[in-house]
Amino acid sequence: MRNKLQNVLCAVDFSPFSGTVLKYGREFAQRFGAHLLIAHVLPKPTDSPFGKSDPYPLTEKERSSKQIDRRIRESFPDSFTSWEAVIGIGEPVEQIRRISEERQADLIIAASHGLSGFKRLFLGTVVERLARTVASPLLVVRSRTEPSRAGDLHPLRLGRILVGCDLSADCTGSLDSALQLADAFRSKVHLLHAMERPMDERIVNPTDGPYPEVQQLFQERLRERLIHAFHVESLAEERIKLVLLPGPAGEQLPLYASTSDTDILVVGVRRRGPLEKRILGSTTEAVLRKAPCSVLVVPAPDGNPSAHGGP
């Protein structure tokens, strides 16, 4: 996220979880003083047997805008007014990407609906494709209980934020986003590094002593490097905690989130070509599928081929 959120874009489809998306959007807009955009995408009209159909009838757009307006009035019965409806027509991912770029969205919020089996393998979910496509950070909300209902004005609480990281420079963007949220919600931040290999010769020589001692030395030096890379020593201990766990990041991050009462898991993502977007997995996609909480996906800067969320 940028230093200051100015435009927050909520993608809604009027499913039960749209209420949760709107609750997050409203809370973020209020806490950051941002303008809230409520986007709904209509399917592209099919061609008529007598030729191509006319553009979407204006009445359909008006009906969707009124539906958004009614849902917003139900969800925001108080004086919250800094919002507007935006209607797109066509493929949902492409339309959300277009709207976010045209309206300069600093944050996109969407809900995860999930797919399974071969359909997910080859197509992915809308949010997974959004995570690979949009240039803005994407918050995928997932409610642990029932979806928020219209008029739910209970404050959104983010007690703990978990950040996945390694020693790449891109990890600083994810940590910055997490700290920005922590400032707004007075949250604690846990910084987790998954050690996918028990030893790294770039950090310690395996022949320097007995294996248990060398492994302990490796973890100590790795911790020192992480502290130095992300300036953890300059932050209050009660605010941020550094955690090292053995195993793949795609497994350890969701597992730790489920056992540490995490409210938002922050992970980076690298952009890929169209074919790779469809068939290649990554830590980010594993987190989106397995995390028990909401997930904030922070894109790597343009032109930088690495991100801590990728393989």
PDB file of C-alpha atoms in Angstrom:
ATOM      1  CA  MET A   1       0.000   0.000   0.000  1.00  0.00           C
ATOM      2  CA  ARG A   2       1.086   3.585  -0.470  1.00  0.00           C
ATOM      3  CA  ASN A   3       1.965   5.792   2.454  1.00  0.00           C
ATOM      4  CA  LYS A   4      -1.616   7.046   2.572  1.00  0.00           C
ATOM      5  CA  LEU A   5      -4.730   5.295   1.322  1.00  0.00           C
ATOM      6  CA  GLN A   6      -6.781   7.658  -0.803  1.00  0.00           C
ATOM      7  CA  ASN A   7      -9.026   5.274  -2.780  1.00  0.00           C
ATOM      8  CA  VAL A   8     -10.263   1.901  -1.519  1.00  0.00           C
ATOM      9  CA  LEU A   9     -12.038  -0.320  -4.060  1.00  0.00           C
ATOM     10  CA  CYS A  10     -14.523  -2.978  -2.881  1.00  0.00           C
ATOM     11  CA  ALA A  11     -15.493  -5.638  -5.436  1.00  0.00           C
ATOM     12  CA  VAL A  12     -18.993  -6.936  -4.628  1.00  0.00           C
ATOM     13  CA  ASP A  13     -21.203  -9.542  -6.293  1.00  0.00           C
ATOM     14  CA  PHE A  14     -24.175  -9.324  -3.870  1.00  0.00           C
ATOM     15  CA  SER A  15     -23.370 -12.744  -2.404  1.00  0.00           C
ATOM     16  CA  PRO A  16     -23.685 -13.146   1.395  1.00  0.00           C
ATOM     17  CA  PHE A  17     -19.989 -12.266   1.792  1.00  0.00           C
ATOM     18  CA  SER A  18     -20.445  -8.877   0.126  1.00  0.00           C
ATOM     19  CA  GLY A  19     -21.473  -7.573   3.548  1.00  0.00           C
ATOM     20  CA  THR A  20     -18.086  -8.577   4.955  1.00  0.00           C
ATOM     21  CA  VAL A  21     -16.286  -6.888   2.050  1.00  0.00           C
ATOM     22  CA  LEU A  22     -18.263  -3.693   2.643  1.00  0.00           C
ATOM     23  CA  LYS A  23     -17.539  -3.775   6.367  1.00  0.00           C
ATOM     24  CA  TYR A  24     -13.799  -3.952   5.703  1.00  0.00           C
ATOM     25  CA  GLY A  25     -14.053  -1.246   3.051  1.00  0.00           C
ATOM     26  CA  ARG A  26     -15.992   1.111   5.280  1.00  0.00           C
ATOM     27  CA  GLU A  27     -13.614   0.590   8.210  1.00  0.00           C
ATOM     28  CA  PHE A  28     -10.500   1.114   6.078  1.00  0.00           C
ATOM     29  CA  ALA A  29     -11.964   4.195   4.416  1.00  0.00           C
ATOM     30  CA  GLN A  30     -12.830   5.751   7.762  1.00  0.00           C
ATOM     31  CA  ARG A  31      -9.543   4.951   9.509  1.00  0.00           C
ATOM     32  CA  PHE A  32      -7.410   6.177   6.613  1.00  0.00           C
ATOM     33  CA  GLY A  33      -9.665   9.016   5.466  1.00  0.00           C
ATOM     34  CA  ALA A  34     -10.040   7.376   2.046  1.00  0.00           C
ATOM     35  CA  HIS A  35     -12.728   7.491  -0.626  1.00  0.00           C
ATOM     36  CA  LEU A  36     -14.639   4.211  -1.010  1.00  0.00           C
ATOM     37  CA  LEU A  37     -15.438   2.807  -4.472  1.00  0.00           C
ATOM     38  CA  ILE A  38     -18.028   0.008  -4.661  1.00  0.00           C
ATOM     39  CA  ALA A  39     -17.559  -1.938  -7.909  1.00  0.00           C
ATOM     40  CA  HIS A  40     -19.984  -4.477  -9.373  1.00  0.00           C
ATOM     41  CA  VAL A  41     -19.359  -6.238 -12.692  1.00  0.00           C
ATOM     42  CA  LEU A  42     -22.203  -7.200 -15.030  1.00  0.00           C
ATOM     43  CA  PRO A  43     -21.736 -10.078 -17.487  1.00  0.00           C
ATOM     44  CA  LYS A  44     -21.155  -9.050 -21.075  1.00  0.00           C
ATOM     45  CA  PRO A  45     -24.345  -9.397 -23.168  1.00  0.00           C
ATOM     46  CA  THR A  46     -24.385 -12.345 -25.560  1.00  0.00           C
ATOM     47  CA  ASP A  47     -24.775 -11.798 -29.265  1.00  0.00           C
ATOM     48  CA  SER A  48     -28.259 -11.960 -30.699  1.00  0.00           C
ATOM     49  CA  PRO A  49     -29.045 -14.538 -33.450  1.00  0.00           C
ATOM     50  CA  PHE A  50     -29.857 -11.512 -35.613  1.00  0.00           C
ATOM     51  CA  GLY A  51     -26.463  -9.938 -35.094  1.00  0.00           C
ATOM     52  CA  LYS A  52     -24.441  -8.431 -32.309  1.00  0.00           C
ATOM     53  CA  SER A  53     -26.482  -7.150 -29.426  1.00  0.00           C
ATOM     54  CA  ASP A  54     -26.591  -3.522 -28.438  1.00  0.00           C
ATOM     55  CA  PRO A  55     -24.508  -2.338 -25.491  1.00  0.00           C
ATOM     56  CA  TYR A  56     -25.905  -3.171 -22.071  1.00  0.00           C
ATOM     57  CA  PRO A  57     -29.283  -1.468 -21.679  1.00  0.00           C
ATOM     58  CA  LEU A  58     -29.041   1.609 -19.534  1.00  0.00           C
ATOM     59  CA  THR A  59     -31.834   0.226 -17.368  1.00  0.00           C
ATOM     60  CA  GLU A  60     -29.628  -2.700 -16.339  1.00  0.00           C
ATOM     61  CA  LYS A  61     -26.843  -0.368 -15.281  1.00  0.00           C
ATOM     62  CA  GLU A  62     -29.305   1.770 -13.372  1.00  0.00           C
ATOM     63  CA  ARG A  63     -30.769  -1.309 -11.694  1.00  0.00           C
ATOM     64  CA  SER A  64     -27.324  -2.453 -10.572  1.00  0.00           C
ATOM     65  CA  SER A  65     -26.440   1.024  -9.337  1.00  0.00           C
ATOM     66  CA  LYS A  66     -29.680   1.150  -7.346  1.00  0.00           C
ATOM     67  CA  GLN A  67     -28.973  -2.298  -5.935  1.00  0.00           C
ATOM     68  CA  ILE A  68     -25.532  -1.149  -4.796  1.00  0.00           C
ATOM     69  CA  ASP A  69     -27.052   2.025  -3.391  1.00  0.00           C
ATOM     70  CA  ARG A  70     -29.664   0.030  -1.443  1.00  0.00           C
ATOM     71  CA  ARG A  71     -27.052  -2.381  -0.103  1.00  0.00           C
ATOM     72  CA  ILE A  72     -24.819   0.497   0.935  1.00  0.00           C
ATOM     73  CA  ARG A  73     -27.673   2.289   2.669  1.00  0.00           C
ATOM     74  CA  GLU A  74     -28.436  -0.917   4.570  1.00  0.00           C
ATOM     75  CA  SER A  75     -24.788  -1.501   5.456  1.00  0.00           C
ATOM     76  CA  PHE A  76     -24.009   2.141   6.283  1.00  0.00           C
ATOM     77  CA  PRO A  77     -27.140   3.481   8.004  1.00  0.00           C
ATOM     78  CA  ASP A  78     -25.195   6.328   9.630  1.00  0.00           C
ATOM     79  CA  SER A  79     -23.744   9.431   7.991  1.00  0.00           C
ATOM     80  CA  PHE A  80     -20.886   7.747   6.103  1.00  0.00           C
ATOM     81  CA  THR A  81     -21.025   9.387   2.658  1.00  0.00           C
ATOM     82  CA  SER A  82     -17.574   9.153   1.054  1.00  0.00           C
ATOM     83  CA  TRP A  83     -18.446   6.400  -1.399  1.00  0.00           C
ATOM     84  CA  GLU A  84     -19.693   5.874  -4.938  1.00  0.00           C
ATOM     85  CA  ALA A  85     -20.864   2.984  -7.100  1.00  0.00           C
ATOM     86  CA  VAL A  86     -18.888   1.915 -10.193  1.00  0.00           C
ATOM     87  CA  ILE A  87     -20.388  -0.511 -12.736  1.00  0.00           C
ATOM     88  CA  GLY A  88     -18.244  -2.624 -15.061  1.00  0.00           C
ATOM     89  CA  ILE A  89     -19.331  -4.846 -17.941  1.00  0.00           C
ATOM     90  CA  GLY A  90     -17.424  -7.962 -19.000  1.00  0.00           C
ATOM     91  CA  GLU A  91     -15.013 -10.437 -17.439  1.00  0.00           C
ATOM     92  CA  PRO A  92     -14.757  -9.761 -13.656  1.00  0.00           C
ATOM     93  CA  VAL A  93     -10.963  -9.892 -13.262  1.00  0.00           C
ATOM     94  CA  GLU A  94     -10.307  -7.681 -16.274  1.00  0.00           C
ATOM     95  CA  GLN A  95     -12.977  -5.181 -15.216  1.00  0.00           C
ATOM     96  CA  ILE A  96     -11.749  -4.928 -11.620  1.00  0.00           C
ATOM     97  CA  ARG A  97      -8.211  -4.431 -12.922  1.00  0.00           C
ATOM     98  CA  ARG A  98      -9.402  -1.717 -15.323  1.00  0.00           C
ATOM     99  CA  ILE A  99     -11.454   0.090 -12.687  1.00  0.00           C
ATOM    100  CA  SER A 100      -8.643  -0.068 -10.140  1.00  0.00           C
ATOM    101  CA  GLU A 101      -6.208   1.485 -12.617  1.00  0.00           C
ATOM    102  CA  GLU A 102      -8.597   4.147 -13.889  1.00  0.00           C
ATOM    103  CA  ARG A 103      -9.641   5.178 -10.389  1.00  0.00           C
ATOM    104  CA  GLN A 104      -6.142   4.805  -8.945  1.00  0.00           C
ATOM    105  CA  ALA A 105      -7.163   2.392  -6.212  1.00  0.00           C
ATOM    106  CA  ASP A 106      -4.581   2.076  -3.436  1.00  0.00           C
ATOM    107  CA  LEU A 107      -6.242  -1.069  -2.094  1.00  0.00           C
ATOM    108  CA  ILE A 108      -8.685  -3.603  -3.559  1.00  0.00           C
ATOM    109  CA  ILE A 109     -10.929  -5.650  -1.258  1.00  0.00           C
ATOM    110  CA  ALA A 110     -12.671  -8.821  -2.428  1.00  0.00           C
ATOM    111  CA  ALA A 111     -14.090 -12.005  -0.904  1.00  0.00           C
ATOM    112  CA  SER A 112     -12.890 -15.557  -1.470  1.00  0.00           C
ATOM    113  CA  HIS A 113     -15.538 -18.019  -2.685  1.00  0.00           C
ATOM    114  CA  GLY A 114     -13.286 -20.955  -3.492  1.00  0.00           C
ATOM    115  CA  LEU A 115     -13.209 -23.733  -6.047  1.00  0.00           C
ATOM    116  CA  SER A 116     -11.991 -27.299  -5.815  1.00  0.00           C
ATOM    117  CA  GLY A 117     -10.561 -30.056  -7.975  1.00  0.00           C
ATOM    118  CA  PHE A 118      -9.653 -29.633 -11.633  1.00  0.00           C
ATOM    119  CA  LYS A 119     -11.670 -26.447 -12.054  1.00  0.00           C
ATOM    120  CA  ARG A 120      -9.434 -24.686  -9.566  1.00  0.00           C
ATOM    121  CA  LEU A 121      -6.282 -26.287 -10.971  1.00  0.00           C
ATOM    122  CA  PHE A 122      -6.803 -24.926 -14.462  1.00  0.00           C
ATOM    123  CA  LEU A 123      -8.812 -21.769 -13.866  1.00  0.00           C
ATOM    124  CA  GLY A 124      -8.069 -20.637 -10.332  1.00  0.00           C
ATOM    125  CA  THR A 125     -10.491 -18.508  -8.391  1.00  0.00           C
ATOM    126  CA  VAL A 126     -11.283 -14.906  -9.235  1.00  0.00           C
ATOM    127  CA  VAL A 127      -9.208 -13.669  -6.297  1.00  0.00           C
ATOM    128  CA  GLU A 128      -6.223 -15.825  -7.277  1.00  0.00           C
ATOM    129  CA  ARG A 129      -6.293 -14.382 -10.779  1.00  0.00           C
ATOM    130  CA  LEU A 130      -6.739 -10.891  -9.361  1.00  0.00           C
ATOM    131  CA  ALA A 131      -3.661 -11.408  -7.190  1.00  0.00           C
ATOM    132  CA  ARG A 132      -1.616 -12.183 -10.319  1.00  0.00           C
ATOM    133  CA  THR A 133      -3.073  -9.325 -12.353  1.00  0.00           C
ATOM    134  CA  VAL A 134      -3.693  -6.144 -10.390  1.00  0.00           C
ATOM    135  CA  ALA A 135      -0.927  -3.686  -9.543  1.00  0.00           C
ATOM    136  CA  SER A 136      -2.514  -2.630  -6.248  1.00  0.00           C
ATOM    137  CA  PRO A 137      -2.449  -4.570  -2.975  1.00  0.00           C
ATOM    138  CA  LEU A 138      -5.388  -6.981  -2.754  1.00  0.00           C
ATOM    139  CA  LEU A 139      -7.121  -7.810   0.527  1.00  0.00           C
ATOM    140  CA  VAL A 140      -8.993 -11.116   0.295  1.00  0.00           C
ATOM    141  CA  VAL A 141     -11.431 -11.195   3.187  1.00  0.00           C
ATOM    142  CA  ARG A 142     -12.458 -14.449   4.749  1.00  0.00           C
ATOM    143  CA  SER A 143     -14.891 -14.494   7.646  1.00  0.00           C
ATOM    144  CA  ARG A 144     -14.264 -17.034  10.410  1.00  0.00           C
ATOM    145  CA  THR A 145     -17.928 -17.024  11.318  1.00  0.00           C
ATOM    146  CA  GLU A 146     -21.041 -15.922   9.453  1.00  0.00           C
ATOM    147  CA  PRO A 147     -20.769 -13.218   6.777  1.00  0.00           C
ATOM    148  CA  SER A 148     -21.401  -9.708   8.054  1.00  0.00           C
ATOM    149  CA  ARG A 149     -24.986  -8.602   7.664  1.00  0.00           C
ATOM    150  CA  ALA A 150     -26.318  -5.270   6.531  1.00  0.00           C
ATOM    151  CA  GLY A 151     -26.098  -2.691   9.281  1.00  0.00           C
ATOM    152  CA  ASP A 152     -23.275  -4.460  11.175  1.00  0.00           C
ATOM    153  CA  LEU A 153     -21.414  -1.475  12.592  1.00  0.00           C
ATOM    154  CA  HIS A 154     -19.312  -3.289  15.178  1.00  0.00           C
ATOM    155  CA  PRO A 155     -15.701  -2.046  14.883  1.00  0.00           C
ATOM    156  CA  LEU A 156     -13.345  -4.201  12.856  1.00  0.00           C
ATOM    157  CA  ARG A 157     -10.640  -5.575  15.140  1.00  0.00           C
ATOM    158  CA  LEU A 158      -7.247  -6.639  13.826  1.00  0.00           C
ATOM    159  CA  GLY A 159      -5.380  -7.862  16.883  1.00  0.00           C
ATOM    160  CA  ARG A 160      -2.577  -9.714  15.113  1.00  0.00           C
ATOM    161  CA  ILE A 161      -1.058  -9.369  11.636  1.00  0.00           C
ATOM    162  CA  LEU A 162       1.237 -12.080  10.267  1.00  0.00           C
ATOM    163  CA  VAL A 163       3.818 -11.277   7.575  1.00  0.00           C
ATOM    164  CA  GLY A 164       5.582 -13.919   5.476  1.00  0.00           C
ATOM    165  CA  CYS A 165       9.159 -12.930   4.657  1.00  0.00           C
ATOM    166  CA  ASP A 166      12.566 -14.059   3.482  1.00  0.00           C
ATOM    167  CA  LEU A 167      15.763 -12.128   2.813  1.00  0.00           C
ATOM    168  CA  SER A 168      14.632 -10.589  -0.496  1.00  0.00           C
ATOM    169  CA  ALA A 169      14.316  -6.816  -0.732  1.00  0.00           C
ATOM    170  CA  ASP A 170      10.647  -7.074  -1.751  1.00  0.00           C
ATOM    171  CA  CYS A 171       9.746  -8.263   1.727  1.00  0.00           C
ATOM    172  CA  THR A 172      10.088  -4.703   2.995  1.00  0.00           C
ATOM    173  CA  GLY A 173       6.966  -3.734   1.025  1.00  0.00           C
ATOM    174  CA  SER A 174       4.879  -6.371   2.767  1.00  0.00           C
ATOM    175  CA  LEU A 175       6.232  -5.382   6.168  1.00  0.00           C
ATOM    176  CA  ASP A 176       5.559  -1.698   5.453  1.00  0.00           C
ATOM    177  CA  SER A 177       1.944  -2.539   4.563  1.00  0.00           C
ATOM    178  CA  ALA A 178       1.575  -4.607   7.724  1.00  0.00           C
ATOM    179  CA  LEU A 179       2.990  -1.823   9.904  1.00  0.00           C
ATOM    180  CA  GLN A 180       0.670   0.685   8.259  1.00  0.00           C
ATOM    181  CA  LEU A 181      -2.304  -1.476   9.229  1.00  0.00           C
ATOM    182  CA  ALA A 182      -0.853  -2.057  12.683  1.00  0.00           C
ATOM    183  CA  ASP A 183      -0.637   1.703  13.231  1.00  0.00           C
ATOM    184  CA  ALA A 184      -4.275   2.193  12.234  1.00  0.00           C
ATOM    185  CA  PHE A 185      -5.666  -0.758  14.206  1.00  0.00           C
ATOM    186  CA  ARG A 186      -3.087  -0.922  17.033  1.00  0.00           C
ATOM    187  CA  SER A 187      -2.232  -4.478  16.028  1.00  0.00           C
ATOM    188  CA  LYS A 188       0.696  -6.709  16.902  1.00  0.00           C
ATOM    189  CA  VAL A 189       2.851  -7.946  14.017  1.00  0.00           C
ATOM    190  CA  HIS A 190       4.449 -11.378  13.724  1.00  0.00           C
ATOM    191  CA  LEU A 191       7.167 -11.707  11.085  1.00  0.00           C
ATOM    192  CA  LEU A 192       7.535 -15.344   9.987  1.00  0.00           C
ATOM    193  CA  HIS A 193      10.395 -16.821   7.979  1.00  0.00           C
ATOM    194  CA  ALA A 194       9.933 -20.415   6.793  1.00  0.00           C
ATOM    195  CA  MET A 195      13.219 -22.326   6.598  1.00  0.00           C
ATOM    196  CA  GLU A 196      12.629 -24.575   3.612  1.00  0.00           C
ATOM    197  CA  ARG A 197      16.149 -25.987   3.950  1.00  0.00           C
ATOM    198  CA  PRO A 198      17.699 -27.085   7.261  1.00  0.00           C
ATOM    199  CA  MET A 199      21.026 -25.545   6.217  1.00  0.00           C
ATOM    200  CA  ASP A 200      22.247 -22.780   3.898  1.00  0.00           C
ATOM    201  CA  GLU A 201      25.935 -22.802   2.922  1.00  0.00           C
ATOM    202  CA  ARG A 202      25.716 -19.108   2.064  1.00  0.00           C
ATOM    203  CA  ILE A 203      25.159 -18.414   5.757  1.00  0.00           C
ATOM    204  CA  VAL A 204      27.145 -21.123   7.536  1.00  0.00           C
ATOM    205  CA  ASN A 205      29.663 -23.826   6.590  1.00  0.00           C
ATOM    206  CA  PRO A 206      28.208 -27.291   7.375  1.00  0.00           C
ATOM    207  CA  THR A 207      31.715 -28.557   8.256  1.00  0.00           C
ATOM    208  CA  ASP A 208      32.299 -26.007  11.008  1.00  0.00           C
ATOM    209  CA  GLY A 209      31.305 -28.476  13.717  1.00  0.00           C
ATOM    210  CA  PRO A 210      28.791 -31.149  14.765  1.00  0.00           C
ATOM    211  CA  TYR A 211      25.549 -30.892  12.805  1.00  0.00           C
ATOM    212  CA  PRO A 212      23.303 -29.854  15.750  1.00  0.00           C
ATOM    213  CA  GLU A 213      25.697 -27.040  16.655  1.00  0.00           C
ATOM    214  CA  VAL A 214      26.039 -25.863  13.062  1.00  0.00           C
ATOM    215  CA  GLN A 215      22.276 -25.911  12.600  1.00  0.00           C
ATOM    216  CA  GLN A 216      21.801 -23.812  15.726  1.00  0.00           C
ATOM    217  CA  LEU A 217      24.476 -21.407  14.482  1.00  0.00           C
ATOM    218  CA  PHE A 218      22.686 -21.214  11.123  1.00  0.00           C
ATOM    219  CA  GLN A 219      19.417 -20.233  12.791  1.00  0.00           C
ATOM    220  CA  GLU A 220      21.140 -17.631  14.955  1.00  0.00           C
ATOM    221  CA  ARG A 221      22.845 -16.022  11.962  1.00  0.00           C
ATOM    222  CA  LEU A 222      19.675 -16.185   9.906  1.00  0.00           C
ATOM    223  CA  ARG A 223      17.763 -14.443  12.681  1.00  0.00           C
ATOM    224  CA  GLU A 224      20.458 -11.750  12.838  1.00  0.00           C
ATOM    225  CA  ARG A 225      20.216 -11.188   9.089  1.00  0.00           C
ATOM    226  CA  LEU A 226      16.432 -10.880   9.239  1.00  0.00           C
ATOM    227  CA  ILE A 227      16.619  -8.448  12.154  1.00  0.00           C
ATOM    228  CA  HIS A 228      19.161  -6.342  10.280  1.00  0.00           C
ATOM    229  CA  ALA A 229      17.288  -6.498   6.942  1.00  0.00           C
ATOM    230  CA  PHE A 230      13.960  -5.350   8.394  1.00  0.00           C
ATOM    231  CA  HIS A 231      15.228  -3.205  11.275  1.00  0.00           C
ATOM    232  CA  VAL A 232      13.310  -5.293  13.779  1.00  0.00           C
ATOM    233  CA  GLU A 233      15.664  -4.122  16.518  1.00  0.00           C
ATOM    234  CA  SER A 234      14.317  -0.577  16.118  1.00  0.00           C
ATOM    235  CA  LEU A 235      10.753  -1.647  16.870  1.00  0.00           C
ATOM    236  CA  ALA A 236       9.249  -2.243  20.269  1.00  0.00           C
ATOM    237  CA  GLU A 237       9.353  -5.926  21.222  1.00  0.00           C
ATOM    238  CA  GLU A 238       5.707  -5.882  22.237  1.00  0.00           C
ATOM    239  CA  ARG A 239       4.767  -4.682  18.762  1.00  0.00           C
ATOM    240  CA  ILE A 240       6.659  -7.094  16.500  1.00  0.00           C
ATOM    241  CA  LYS A 241       7.832 -10.674  16.928  1.00  0.00           C
ATOM    242  CA  LEU A 242      10.212 -12.591  14.665  1.00  0.00           C
ATOM    243  CA  VAL A 243       9.438 -16.306  14.172  1.00  0.00           C
ATOM    244  CA  LEU A 244      11.558 -18.964  12.387  1.00  0.00           C
ATOM    245  CA  LEU A 245       9.907 -22.272  11.512  1.00  0.00           C
ATOM    246  CA  PRO A 246      11.159 -25.236   9.430  1.00  0.00           C
ATOM    247  CA  GLY A 247       9.217 -26.217   6.318  1.00  0.00           C
ATOM    248  CA  PRO A 248       7.661 -24.728   3.156  1.00  0.00           C
ATOM    249  CA  ALA A 249       6.247 -21.235   3.517  1.00  0.00           C
ATOM    250  CA  GLY A 250       2.983 -22.276   1.854  1.00  0.00           C
ATOM    251  CA  GLU A 251       2.367 -24.706   4.707  1.00  0.00           C
ATOM    252  CA  GLN A 252       3.877 -22.891   7.671  1.00  0.00           C
ATOM    253  CA  LEU A 253       2.179 -19.538   7.137  1.00  0.00           C
ATOM    254  CA  PRO A 254      -1.420 -20.883   7.164  1.00  0.00           C
ATOM    255  CA  LEU A 255      -0.572 -23.262  10.015  1.00  0.00           C
ATOM    256  CA  TYR A 256       0.933 -20.534  12.170  1.00  0.00           C
ATOM    257  CA  ALA A 257      -1.990 -18.233  11.358  1.00  0.00           C
ATOM    258  CA  SER A 258      -4.435 -20.872  12.586  1.00  0.00           C
ATOM    259  CA  THR A 259      -2.590 -21.370  15.888  1.00  0.00           C
ATOM    260  CA  SER A 260      -1.751 -17.737  16.670  1.00  0.00           C
ATOM    261  CA  ASP A 261      -5.185 -16.110  16.298  1.00  0.00           C
ATOM    262  CA  THR A 262      -4.060 -14.136  13.249  1.00  0.00           C
ATOM    263  CA  ASP A 263      -6.543 -11.691  11.701  1.00  0.00           C
ATOM    264  CA  ILE A 264      -4.670 -10.789   8.493  1.00  0.00           C
ATOM    265  CA  LEU A 265      -1.840 -12.672   6.779  1.00  0.00           C
ATOM    266  CA  VAL A 266       0.358 -10.475   4.545  1.00  0.00           C
ATOM    267  CA  VAL A 267       2.246 -12.097   1.674  1.00  0.00           C
ATOM    268  CA  GLY A 268       3.989 -10.857  -1.461  1.00  0.00           C
ATOM    269  CA  VAL A 269       3.358 -11.873  -5.047  1.00  0.00           C
ATOM    270  CA  ARG A 270       5.402 -11.752  -8.235  1.00  0.00           C
ATOM    271  CA  ARG A 271       3.759 -11.080 -11.567  1.00  0.00           C
ATOM    272  CA  ARG A 272       4.028 -13.715 -14.273  1.00  0.00           C
ATOM    273  CA  GLY A 273       3.127 -14.258 -17.899  1.00  0.00           C
ATOM    274  CA  PRO A 274      -0.418 -15.266 -18.929  1.00  0.00           C
ATOM    275  CA  LEU A 275       0.335 -19.010 -19.191  1.00  0.00           C
ATOM    276  CA  GLU A 276       2.193 -19.133 -15.866  1.00  0.00           C
ATOM    277  CA  LYS A 277      -0.684 -17.332 -14.180  1.00  0.00           C
ATOM    278  CA  ARG A 278      -2.939 -20.261 -15.025  1.00  0.00           C
ATOM    279  CA  ILE A 279      -0.842 -23.327 -14.324  1.00  0.00           C
ATOM    280  CA  LEU A 280       1.910 -22.460 -11.840  1.00  0.00           C
ATOM    281  CA  GLY A 281       1.436 -22.609  -8.088  1.00  0.00           C
ATOM    282  CA  SER A 282       3.195 -20.441  -5.532  1.00  0.00           C
ATOM    283  CA  THR A 283       3.358 -19.674  -1.854  1.00  0.00           C
ATOM    284  CA  THR A 284       0.864 -16.878  -2.436  1.00  0.00           C
ATOM    285  CA  GLU A 285      -1.699 -19.190  -4.018  1.00  0.00           C
ATOM    286  CA  ALA A 286      -1.175 -21.779  -1.268  1.00  0.00           C
ATOM    287  CA  VAL A 287      -1.809 -19.095   1.341  1.00  0.00           C
ATOM    288  CA  LEU A 288      -4.933 -17.860  -0.447  1.00  0.00           C
ATOM    289  CA  ARG A 289      -6.316 -21.397  -0.480  1.00  0.00           C
ATOM    290  CA  LYS A 290      -5.318 -22.525   3.011  1.00  0.00           C
ATOM    291  CA  ALA A 291      -5.222 -19.468   5.265  1.00  0.00           C
ATOM    292  CA  PRO A 292      -7.937 -19.432   7.954  1.00  0.00           C
ATOM    293  CA  CYS A 293      -7.997 -15.631   7.966  1.00  0.00           C
ATOM    294  CA  SER A 294      -8.051 -12.697   5.566  1.00  0.00           C
ATOM    295  CA  VAL A 295      -5.011 -12.350   3.281  1.00  0.00           C
ATOM    296  CA  LEU A 296      -3.356  -9.152   2.048  1.00  0.00           C
ATOM    297  CA  VAL A 297      -1.394  -9.737  -1.176  1.00  0.00           C
ATOM    298  CA  VAL A 298       1.243  -7.071  -1.877  1.00  0.00           C
ATOM    299  CA  PRO A 299       2.623  -7.018  -5.451  1.00  0.00           C
ATOM    300  CA  ALA A 300       6.342  -6.779  -6.097  1.00  0.00           C
ATOM    301  CA  PRO A 301       7.448  -3.500  -7.707  1.00  0.00           C
ATOM    302  CA  ASP A 302       7.395  -3.426 -11.502  1.00  0.00           C
ATOM    303  CA  GLY A 303      10.601  -4.630 -13.040  1.00  0.00           C
ATOM    304  CA  ASN A 304      11.644  -6.619  -9.990  1.00  0.00           C
ATOM    305  CA  PRO A 305      11.497 -10.349 -10.717  1.00  0.00           C
ATOM    306  CA  SER A 306      11.346 -11.574  -7.136  1.00  0.00           C
ATOM    307  CA  ALA A 307       8.856 -11.408  -4.315  1.00  0.00           C
ATOM    308  CA  HIS A 308       8.901 -13.148  -1.005  1.00  0.00           C
ATOM    309  CA  GLY A 309       5.533 -14.783  -1.610  1.00  0.00           C
ATOM    310  CA  GLY A 310       6.688 -16.681  -4.693  1.00  0.00           C
ATOM    311  CA  PRO A 311       8.700 -19.864  -4.944  1.00  0.00           C
TER     312      PRO A 311
END
